Amino acid sequence: MTPDDPTTPDSARAIKRSVTFGLIAQVLLSLGLLVVSIQLDRTKHLAASYLSLVSEHRLVFRDAADAARRLSDAIAMDNPDARLIRRIQESLAVHSADLRAIIDRIERAADTKYVIQLGGSGMSARAFEDIQPEFEILLADLDALSTLAPSDLFQVRQYAAWVGLAVAPTGAISTGIDVIIATASEEADLVTSQLRMLRTGLFIVCVALILCVGVGLIFPALRDLSGAHQRERSLRLSMLQMARRDRMTGLRNRAGFEEVLAGYDADQVYCLAVIDLNMFKPINDTYGHRAGDAVLIEIAARLRLATAGEVVVGRIGGDEFAVLDPTGRDLMHCTRMGKALAALFNRPIEFEDREFPVSAAIGIALSSDTAPGYEAVLTAADAAMYAAKADGDTAARIFDATLAADLPDLARKTEIEAALQSGEIGPWYQPKFDLRTGEAVGFEALCRWQRRNGDVLLPAAFLPDIDKYDLHMVLSLRMIGAVLAQLRAWSEAGLDPPPVAVNVPAQTLASSTGLQDFAWQITEYKDVSHLLFLEITEDAYLPRIATMVQRSIQGIAGLGVRIAIDDFGSGYASFRHLSESTFHELKIDSSFVRGIGVDPSAEIVIGAFMAVAKGLDVAVVAEGIETEEQRKFLRNQGCDVGQGFLFSPAVPVADATNWLRPQDGAKEAG
């Protein structure tokens, strides 16, 4: 190590001292610059105050002189108006107060001026002292002029003449104030200019000092800045990766998975599997989110263990996973892939002291068998997955030509979603009648699609698409929301709205989300929600969803909404379900009503229904009444209410409103 080596202790100490002295000098100069900047701001403020005084005092003096002249002219009249004189005197009193405020501000400004004066003559301060006695006299005269009685005309006129002369633009007082303000403004401008030059000089000195010290500080800082930039870039990349990962399972999320798919060429062949868990929602809703999360984490772990190499695994939905195998080149590979994935669900999933037997529907598509683009491959795998779901338990299905015709039509789906959003698909109202009196006592809301061209489509034309695109929840919420809003509109119009029933599919009740959405809507319409009936079809009693549906029914009933069992006797419900369920109305299916007078067994079944309903103390509604014979039979059996084409089909809301008017309702019933 040589003495000239910059790494020797002496050299290091010298550099350290240089850097330290440079920093101290920089701090001192910065403080000096700060003090000068503060002084500059005060000077600028003073200059602005003087400029404001110039305009204010001239305006006050001009108004005072004008008031004095008008007062003198008023007194010179043969018959002076005392009220006019008093008003002018009040105006002079106001000008007196304004003038006092200006004088106070001039005094304060003069005191401030001594602080910032740089070798000035003090002319402004002395000029103010010279004319201050005249100010005192003027203010005293203004006070006297404002208090003299109008009857003392001579003195009033004399004072008015003096005030007008004193405050005239050429008067001594006005001229003196102009001199004060002009001098102070010039000095303030001079100080402002000098301080601006000083600040510029100090800035140049600071820049020069920084450049001199830069050898010891700037280069290391630049290195640190470069390192910070690299760290920031790494952090940004890490956050970008996190945005494409599912936080719970660590797999790629939908965005990350589709990003990988989008990177493949259109002509590249690969296998894509979509896996949808069966019965996940009942587990999640029955045992809580911790149990549902445990199921998802275990499935993700099994998928990782079962795949290797270039295979990509992702969680692309709540309980939906996807597996991409870029080495798959043919259907045989897809078949092996399906069997391997299905084997992952042979063992139940353990959670605490429970075991959950989880199954899955697996749909697989080979990219060469679909339209170009990864969206088409995903759609094909989805279609195969839905076909596998229909098979039950764990099943794998490979997309083929037989499924191509069932691929979702995105344009059709968009059209239906738009119709739901705009209200084209909404409720029409079929009235219910008291079978004894013939009066309308309620409605059933049935969905219709009233297109913009005037055509009205019955449910058979679009409900299959609702099923296909899984829009049950959207349709149910739209129907219930529209019915509740209409009930409120009828009530606010002074009508007496009857109960209205809305059909709700079982699958919309088999999740806590459905219950929460219904509860939110019902809470929004508390004033009319007691008029709402939810008609639950017998599919609700399927064993695999019955528990969750029962829980939803209990929750909805707890909000004051009444429950009806629709199409009783045609599905999965039994008399045991009736005794265990919460419901307020039983609807006899139209298939039994059609058998009246034709099939004796149908009449026997209806009689049994009536006996059960009477024992359970619930109302009975018969649907599908088309003949007078059917109406009379049901009435004789004790059935309370009926609906059907014998009375009226479903009608638009305008026609339904007519049923709420007694005279119109009686006319229609007759």
PDB file of C-alpha atoms in Angstrom, residues 18 206-216 218:
ATOM      1  CA  SER A  18     -13.698  17.160   2.568  1.00  0.00           C
ATOM      2  CA  CYS A 206     -24.870  25.744  -4.054  1.00  0.00           C
ATOM      3  CA  VAL A 207     -24.794  24.049  -7.444  1.00  0.00           C
ATOM      4  CA  ALA A 208     -21.064  24.626  -7.717  1.00  0.00           C
ATOM      5  CA  LEU A 209     -20.510  23.224  -4.225  1.00  0.00           C
ATOM      6  CA  ILE A 210     -22.582  20.158  -4.990  1.00  0.00           C
ATOM      7  CA  LEU A 211     -20.571  19.525  -8.134  1.00  0.00           C
ATOM      8  CA  CYS A 212     -17.323  19.809  -6.156  1.00  0.00           C
ATOM      9  CA  VAL A 213     -18.514  17.380  -3.498  1.00  0.00           C
ATOM     10  CA  GLY A 214     -19.991  15.061  -6.148  1.00  0.00           C
ATOM     11  CA  VAL A 215     -16.770  13.087  -6.525  1.00  0.00           C
ATOM     12  CA  GLY A 216     -17.282  11.739  -3.031  1.00  0.00           C
ATOM     13  CA  ILE A 218     -22.757  11.540  -6.366  1.00  0.00           C
TER      14      ILE A 218
END
